CSV table of C-alpha atoms in Angstrom, one decimal:
chain,number,residue,atom,x,y,z
A,1,MET,CA,0.0,0.0,0.0
A,2,GLN,CA,2.8,2.4,0.9
A,3,THR,CA,4.5,1.9,-2.5
A,4,THR,CA,1.3,2.7,-4.4
A,5,LEU,CA,0.4,5.9,-2.5
A,6,PRO,CA,3.1,8.1,-4.3
A,7,VAL,CA,1.9,6.8,-7.7
A,8,ILE,CA,-1.7,7.7,-6.8
A,9,ARG,CA,-0.7,11.1,-5.5
A,10,ARG,CA,1.3,11.8,-8.7
A,11,LEU,CA,-1.6,10.7,-10.9
A,12,LEU,CA,-4.0,13.0,-9.0
A,13,ARG,CA,-1.6,15.9,-9.4
A,14,THR,CA,-1.5,15.3,-13.1
A,15,VAL,CA,-5.3,15.2,-13.3
A,16,LEU,CA,-5.6,18.4,-11.3
A,17,SER,CA,-2.9,20.1,-13.5
A,18,PHE,CA,-4.9,18.9,-16.6
A,19,HIS,CA,-8.1,20.4,-15.2
A,20,ALA,CA,-6.4,23.7,-14.4
A,21,PHE,CA,-4.7,23.9,-17.8
A,22,SER,CA,-8.1,23.6,-19.6
A,23,LYS,CA,-9.2,26.8,-17.9
A,24,GLN,CA,-6.1,28.8,-18.9
A,25,ASN,CA,-4.9,30.5,-22.0
A,26,SER,CA,-2.3,28.0,-23.2
A,27,SER,CA,-0.9,30.3,-25.9
A,28,ILE,CA,1.1,32.4,-23.4
A,29,SER,CA,4.8,31.5,-23.3
A,30,LYS,CA,7.9,33.4,-22.3
A,31,GLN,CA,10.2,34.8,-24.9
A,32,PHE,CA,13.9,34.0,-24.8
A,33,ALA,CA,16.5,35.6,-27.0
A,34,VAL,CA,20.3,35.9,-27.3
A,35,ARG,CA,21.1,38.9,-25.1
A,36,PHE,CA,23.9,41.3,-25.7
A,37,LEU,CA,25.8,43.3,-23.1
A,38,THR,CA,28.4,45.3,-25.0
A,39,SER,CA,29.7,42.7,-27.5
A,40,GLU,CA,29.3,39.5,-25.6
A,41,PRO,CA,26.0,37.5,-25.5
A,42,VAL,CA,24.5,36.5,-22.2
A,43,LEU,CA,23.2,33.1,-22.8
A,44,PRO,CA,20.3,31.5,-20.8
A,45,LYS,CA,21.2,28.6,-18.6
A,46,SER,CA,20.2,25.1,-19.6
A,47,THR,CA,18.9,23.6,-16.4
A,48,ILE,CA,17.6,20.2,-15.8
A,49,ASP,CA,14.7,19.6,-13.4
A,50,SER,CA,16.0,17.7,-10.4
A,51,ASP,CA,12.9,15.4,-10.4
A,52,GLU,CA,13.6,14.6,-14.1
A,53,ALA,CA,17.2,13.8,-13.3
A,54,VAL,CA,16.1,11.3,-10.7
A,55,LYS,CA,13.8,9.6,-13.3
A,56,PHE,CA,16.6,9.2,-15.9
A,57,ARG,CA,19.1,7.9,-13.4
A,58,GLN,CA,16.7,4.9,-13.0
A,59,PHE,CA,17.1,4.1,-16.7
A,60,ALA,CA,20.9,3.5,-16.4
A,61,SER,CA,20.5,-0.3,-16.4
A,62,VAL,CA,18.0,-0.4,-19.3
A,63,TRP,CA,19.1,2.1,-21.9
A,64,TRP,CA,20.4,-0.6,-24.3
A,65,ASP,CA,17.7,-3.3,-23.5
A,66,GLN,CA,15.8,-3.1,-26.8
A,67,TYR,CA,13.0,-5.3,-25.3
A,68,GLY,CA,12.7,-3.5,-22.0
A,69,SER,CA,10.9,-0.4,-20.8
A,70,LEU,CA,12.6,1.8,-23.4
A,71,LYS,CA,11.6,-0.4,-26.3
A,72,PRO,CA,9.4,2.3,-27.9
A,73,LEU,CA,12.4,4.7,-27.9
A,74,HIS,CA,14.6,2.2,-29.7
A,75,ALA,CA,11.8,1.6,-32.2
A,76,MET,CA,11.5,5.3,-32.8
A,77,ASN,CA,14.9,5.2,-34.5
A,78,ARG,CA,13.3,3.7,-37.5
A,79,LEU,CA,11.7,7.1,-38.1
A,80,ARG,CA,14.1,9.5,-36.4
A,81,VAL,CA,17.3,8.4,-38.2
A,82,PRO,CA,15.9,8.5,-41.8
A,83,LEU,CA,14.3,11.9,-41.0
A,84,ILE,CA,17.6,13.3,-39.9
A,85,ARG,CA,19.5,11.6,-42.7
A,86,ASP,CA,17.2,12.7,-45.5
A,87,SER,CA,16.8,16.2,-44.2
A,88,LEU,CA,20.6,16.8,-44.1
A,89,CYS,CA,21.4,14.8,-47.2
A,90,PRO,CA,18.3,14.7,-49.5
A,91,PRO,CA,18.1,11.6,-51.7
A,92,HIS,CA,18.4,13.6,-54.9
A,93,GLU,CA,21.8,14.9,-53.8
A,94,THR,CA,23.4,11.5,-53.8
A,95,SER,CA,23.6,8.6,-56.2
A,96,ALA,CA,24.1,6.0,-53.5
A,97,PRO,CA,21.3,3.5,-53.0
A,98,ARG,CA,18.9,4.4,-50.2
A,99,ASP,CA,17.1,1.6,-48.3
A,100,SER,CA,15.7,1.0,-44.9
A,101,LYS,CA,19.1,0.1,-43.4
A,102,LEU,CA,20.4,2.5,-40.8
A,103,THR,CA,24.0,1.4,-40.9
A,104,GLY,CA,26.3,-0.4,-43.4
A,105,ASP,CA,28.8,0.7,-46.0
A,106,PHE,CA,26.6,3.7,-47.0
A,107,ALA,CA,27.7,6.8,-45.0
A,108,PRO,CA,25.6,9.7,-46.3
A,109,LEU,CA,26.3,11.9,-43.2
A,110,THR,CA,30.1,12.0,-43.6
A,111,GLY,CA,31.2,15.5,-43.0
A,112,PHE,CA,28.2,16.5,-40.9
A,113,SER,CA,28.6,17.5,-37.3
A,114,ILE,CA,25.7,16.7,-35.0
A,115,LEU,CA,24.9,17.6,-31.4
A,116,ASP,CA,22.5,15.3,-29.6
A,117,VAL,CA,21.1,17.1,-26.6
A,118,GLY,CA,19.8,14.9,-23.8
A,119,CYS,CA,21.4,11.9,-25.5
A,120,GLY,CA,20.7,9.5,-22.6
A,121,GLY,CA,22.5,6.2,-23.2
A,122,GLY,CA,23.3,7.1,-26.8
A,123,ILE,CA,20.7,5.0,-28.6
A,124,LEU,CA,20.2,7.8,-31.3
A,125,ALA,CA,23.7,9.1,-31.3
A,126,GLU,CA,25.3,5.8,-32.3
A,127,PRO,CA,23.2,5.1,-35.5
A,128,LEU,CA,23.9,8.6,-36.7
A,129,ALA,CA,27.7,8.1,-36.1
A,130,TYR,CA,27.4,4.8,-38.1
A,131,LEU,CA,26.1,6.9,-41.0
A,132,GLY,CA,29.3,8.9,-41.0
A,133,ALA,CA,28.4,11.9,-38.8
A,134,GLN,CA,30.7,13.4,-36.2
A,135,VAL,CA,28.4,13.2,-33.1
A,136,LEU,CA,28.7,14.9,-29.7
A,137,GLY,CA,26.2,13.6,-27.2
A,138,ILE,CA,25.5,15.6,-24.1
A,139,ASP,CA,23.5,14.9,-21.0
A,140,GLN,CA,23.4,16.3,-17.5
A,141,VAL,CA,22.7,12.9,-16.0
A,142,SER,CA,26.2,11.4,-15.5
A,143,GLU,CA,24.8,7.9,-15.2
A,144,SER,CA,23.4,8.1,-18.7
A,145,ILE,CA,26.7,9.4,-20.1
A,146,ASN,CA,28.5,6.5,-18.3
A,147,VAL,CA,26.2,4.0,-20.0
A,148,ALA,CA,26.7,5.6,-23.4
A,149,THR,CA,30.5,5.7,-23.0
A,150,ALA,CA,30.6,2.1,-21.8
A,151,HIS,CA,28.5,0.9,-24.8
A,152,VAL,CA,30.9,2.5,-27.2
A,153,GLN,CA,33.8,0.6,-25.5
A,154,LEU,CA,31.9,-2.7,-25.6
A,155,THR,CA,31.4,-2.3,-29.4
A,156,ALA,CA,34.9,-1.0,-30.1
A,157,ASP,CA,35.6,-3.8,-32.6
A,158,ARG,CA,32.5,-2.9,-34.6
A,159,TRP,CA,33.6,0.7,-34.9
A,160,LYS,CA,37.1,-0.3,-36.0
A,161,ARG,CA,35.6,-2.6,-38.7
A,162,THR,CA,33.5,0.2,-40.1
A,163,GLY,CA,36.2,2.9,-39.9
A,164,ARG,CA,33.7,5.3,-38.4
A,165,ASP,CA,34.3,7.5,-35.4
A,166,PRO,CA,32.0,6.7,-32.5
A,167,PRO,CA,30.1,9.4,-30.7
A,168,ARG,CA,31.8,11.5,-28.1
A,169,TYR,CA,29.9,12.0,-24.9
A,170,GLU,CA,30.1,14.6,-22.2
A,171,THR,CA,28.2,15.4,-19.0
A,172,ILE,CA,27.7,19.0,-19.8
A,173,GLY,CA,24.9,21.5,-20.2
A,174,LEU,CA,23.8,23.1,-23.5
A,175,ASP,CA,24.8,26.5,-22.2
A,176,ALA,CA,28.4,25.4,-21.9
A,177,VAL,CA,28.4,23.8,-25.4
A,178,ALA,CA,27.1,27.1,-26.8
A,179,VAL,CA,30.1,29.0,-25.3
A,180,ARG,CA,32.5,26.3,-26.5
A,181,TYR,CA,31.1,25.6,-29.9
A,182,PRO,CA,29.3,28.7,-31.3
A,183,SER,CA,28.1,28.3,-34.9
A,184,HIS,CA,29.7,24.9,-35.1
A,185,PHE,CA,27.1,22.2,-35.7
A,186,ASP,CA,25.2,21.2,-38.9
A,187,ALA,CA,22.4,19.8,-36.8
A,188,VAL,CA,21.1,19.9,-33.2
A,189,ILE,CA,18.8,17.1,-32.0
A,190,MET,CA,16.4,17.4,-29.1
A,191,SER,CA,14.4,14.2,-29.2
A,192,GLU,CA,12.1,13.4,-26.3
A,193,LEU,CA,13.8,16.2,-24.3
A,194,LEU,CA,11.8,19.4,-24.2
A,195,GLU,CA,9.0,17.9,-22.1
A,196,HIS,CA,11.6,17.1,-19.4
A,197,VAL,CA,13.4,20.5,-19.0
A,198,THR,CA,12.5,23.5,-16.9
A,199,ASP,CA,12.7,26.3,-19.5
A,200,TRP,CA,12.4,24.6,-22.9
A,201,GLU,CA,12.4,27.9,-24.9
A,202,SER,CA,15.8,28.8,-23.6
A,203,MET,CA,17.0,25.5,-25.1
A,204,LEU,CA,15.9,26.7,-28.5
A,205,CYS,CA,17.9,29.9,-28.1
A,206,LEU,CA,21.0,27.9,-27.1
A,207,ALA,CA,20.5,25.5,-30.1
A,208,ASN,CA,20.5,28.5,-32.4
A,209,VAL,CA,23.9,29.7,-31.0
A,210,CYS,CA,25.4,26.2,-31.5
A,211,LEU,CA,24.2,25.9,-35.2
A,212,LYS,CA,25.9,27.0,-38.3
A,213,PRO,CA,23.9,29.4,-40.5
A,214,GLY,CA,21.4,27.2,-42.3
A,215,GLY,CA,21.9,24.4,-39.8
A,216,MET,CA,18.9,22.2,-38.8
A,217,LEU,CA,17.1,21.6,-35.5
A,218,PHE,CA,15.3,18.3,-35.0
A,219,ILE,CA,12.7,17.9,-32.2
A,220,THR,CA,10.3,15.2,-31.2
A,221,THR,CA,8.0,15.8,-28.2
A,222,LEU,CA,4.4,15.4,-27.1
A,223,ASN,CA,1.4,17.7,-27.6
A,224,GLN,CA,-0.6,19.0,-24.7
A,225,THR,CA,-4.1,17.7,-25.5
A,226,ARG,CA,-6.7,15.6,-23.7
A,227,THR,CA,-5.8,12.7,-26.0
A,228,SER,CA,-2.1,12.9,-25.0
A,229,PHE,CA,-3.1,12.9,-21.4
A,230,LEU,CA,-5.2,9.8,-21.8
A,231,LEU,CA,-2.9,7.9,-24.1
A,232,GLY,CA,0.6,9.4,-23.3
A,233,VAL,CA,0.2,9.4,-19.5
A,234,VAL,CA,-2.8,7.3,-18.2
A,235,ALA,CA,-2.7,4.5,-20.8
A,236,ALA,CA,1.0,4.4,-21.6
A,237,GLU,CA,2.2,4.6,-18.0
A,238,TYR,CA,-0.6,3.3,-15.7
A,239,VAL,CA,-2.6,0.9,-17.8
A,240,LEU,CA,-0.5,-0.6,-20.5
A,241,GLY,CA,2.9,-0.1,-18.9
A,242,ILE,CA,4.6,0.9,-22.2
A,243,VAL,CA,6.9,3.3,-20.3
A,244,PRO,CA,7.7,3.5,-16.6
A,245,ARG,CA,5.2,5.2,-14.3
A,246,GLY,CA,6.1,8.9,-13.7
A,247,THR,CA,8.1,9.2,-16.9
A,248,HIS,CA,6.0,12.1,-18.2
A,249,ASP,CA,4.4,15.2,-16.6
A,250,TRP,CA,1.5,16.2,-18.9
A,251,TYR,CA,1.7,19.8,-17.7
A,252,LYS,CA,5.1,20.0,-19.4
A,253,PHE,CA,3.8,18.9,-22.8
A,254,ILE,CA,4.0,21.5,-25.6
A,255,GLU,CA,1.5,22.5,-28.2
A,256,PRO,CA,2.9,22.6,-31.7
A,257,SER,CA,1.7,26.2,-32.2
A,258,ARG,CA,3.6,27.3,-29.1
A,259,LEU,CA,6.7,25.4,-30.2
A,260,GLN,CA,6.6,26.9,-33.7
A,261,GLY,CA,6.1,30.4,-32.4
A,262,ALA,CA,9.1,30.0,-30.1
A,263,LEU,CA,11.2,28.7,-32.9
A,264,ILE,CA,10.5,31.8,-35.0
A,265,ARG,CA,11.3,34.1,-32.0
A,266,ASN,CA,14.6,32.3,-31.5
A,267,GLY,CA,15.8,32.6,-35.1
A,268,PHE,CA,14.4,29.5,-36.8
A,269,ARG,CA,12.2,28.9,-39.8
A,270,PRO,CA,9.9,25.9,-39.0
A,271,HIS,CA,10.1,23.4,-41.9
A,272,GLN,CA,8.3,20.2,-41.2
A,273,LEU,CA,5.6,19.3,-38.7
A,274,LEU,CA,4.8,15.6,-38.6
A,275,GLY,CA,2.7,13.4,-36.3
A,276,LEU,CA,3.9,10.1,-34.9
A,277,THR,CA,1.8,7.1,-33.8
A,278,TYR,CA,2.9,4.0,-32.0
A,279,ASN,CA,1.5,0.5,-32.4
A,280,ILE,CA,2.0,-1.4,-29.2
A,281,LEU,CA,1.3,-4.8,-30.8
A,282,THR,CA,4.0,-4.5,-33.4
A,283,ASN,CA,6.4,-2.1,-31.6
A,284,GLN,CA,6.4,0.1,-34.7
A,285,TRP,CA,6.1,3.9,-35.1
A,286,SER,CA,4.6,5.4,-38.3
A,287,TRP,CA,4.1,8.9,-39.6
A,288,THR,CA,0.7,10.4,-39.4
A,289,SER,CA,-1.1,13.7,-40.0
A,290,ASN,CA,-2.5,13.5,-36.5
A,291,LEU,CA,-0.6,15.7,-34.0
A,292,CYS,CA,-2.7,14.9,-30.9
A,293,VAL,CA,0.0,12.9,-29.1
A,294,ASN,CA,3.6,12.6,-30.4
A,295,TYR,CA,5.0,14.9,-33.1
A,296,ALA,CA,8.2,15.9,-34.8
A,297,VAL,CA,9.4,19.4,-35.9
A,298,THR,CA,12.3,20.3,-38.1
A,299,ALA,CA,13.5,23.9,-38.4
A,300,VAL,CA,16.3,25.8,-40.1
A,301,LYS,CA,18.5,28.4,-38.6
A,302,THR,CA,17.6,31.5,-40.6
A,303,ASP,CA,19.6,34.4,-41.9
A,304,ASP,CA,16.4,36.5,-42.1
A,305,GLU,CA,16.9,39.5,-39.8
A,306,LYS,CA,13.2,39.5,-38.9
A,307,LEU,CA,13.5,36.0,-37.5
A,308,LYS,CA,16.8,36.3,-35.7
A,309,PRO,CA,16.9,36.6,-31.9
A,310,SER,CA,16.5,40.2,-31.0
A,311,PRO,CA,18.4,42.1,-28.2
A,312,PRO,CA,16.3,42.4,-25.1
A,313,GLU,CA,15.5,45.5,-23.0
A,314,LYS,CA,18.0,46.5,-20.4
A,315,SER,CA,18.2,43.9,-17.7
A,316,GLY,CA,18.2,44.6,-14.0
A,317,PRO,CA,21.0,43.4,-11.7
A,318,ASN,CA,19.2,40.2,-10.8
A,319,GLU,CA,18.2,39.2,-14.4
A,320,GLN,CA,20.2,36.9,-16.6
């Protein structure tokens, strides 16, 4: 009984949050921008919610179990990897054969530098590196980075055979990467991340700083709808057990219109908006026009002055 009480309390809090949200104007969101004091930008901090960090520490032993509680995340690679590959290197720009394989002799991402933010155990970073990309995976949960690093070491022979460079991993925040690598990456990935961070719009600002002009941002996240509450939280966590209980906080889910507006404010041009649906029986994801639960967004760092981050008003002494 004692072990079930925290679960019940969390579910009740989620229900109450859902009820409160339905009475609010959900279109209001804070605006973040690259700030300038003299000639140096003052970047927002990329902070991880302490409760979220606790959740992901519990995944340390299961990151690479393709049949465990993170099975849907592994399965999502069948959509995520081709989306990233074909967006960065469109099929018409190469004469190499294109098939459903995510690895092999074909290395279309050779020469591309990719930043995987919130990389976890590296289950997305590795397939991208096998396609030839130079991948830096970052996460503020050290246990996740330890798992990712250990998996690269366990598969060292495979990396040697392919001649590819494995991903590099660091326990570091996106704000530190933005200072170290401004305008460096061809692509930044935030997959299943924004719904777990405290200030997701500041992450978009930092991603803009890290990207080269014309670089691409890839996001997958969850919509904030009644359907996503019922399917993404109640059914997925408490009824079907697709993902561990407490993985998601519905109140942190993001409507596509809010996300696209924030992208524009932070110097991006939204490109693609795609829905994703998961079949629990076949463990397969597929693209859909329905955005009610899971969705993906791609965006391009723009050179359009109207869409670039604008300098803010003068900050007070306690403002960042």
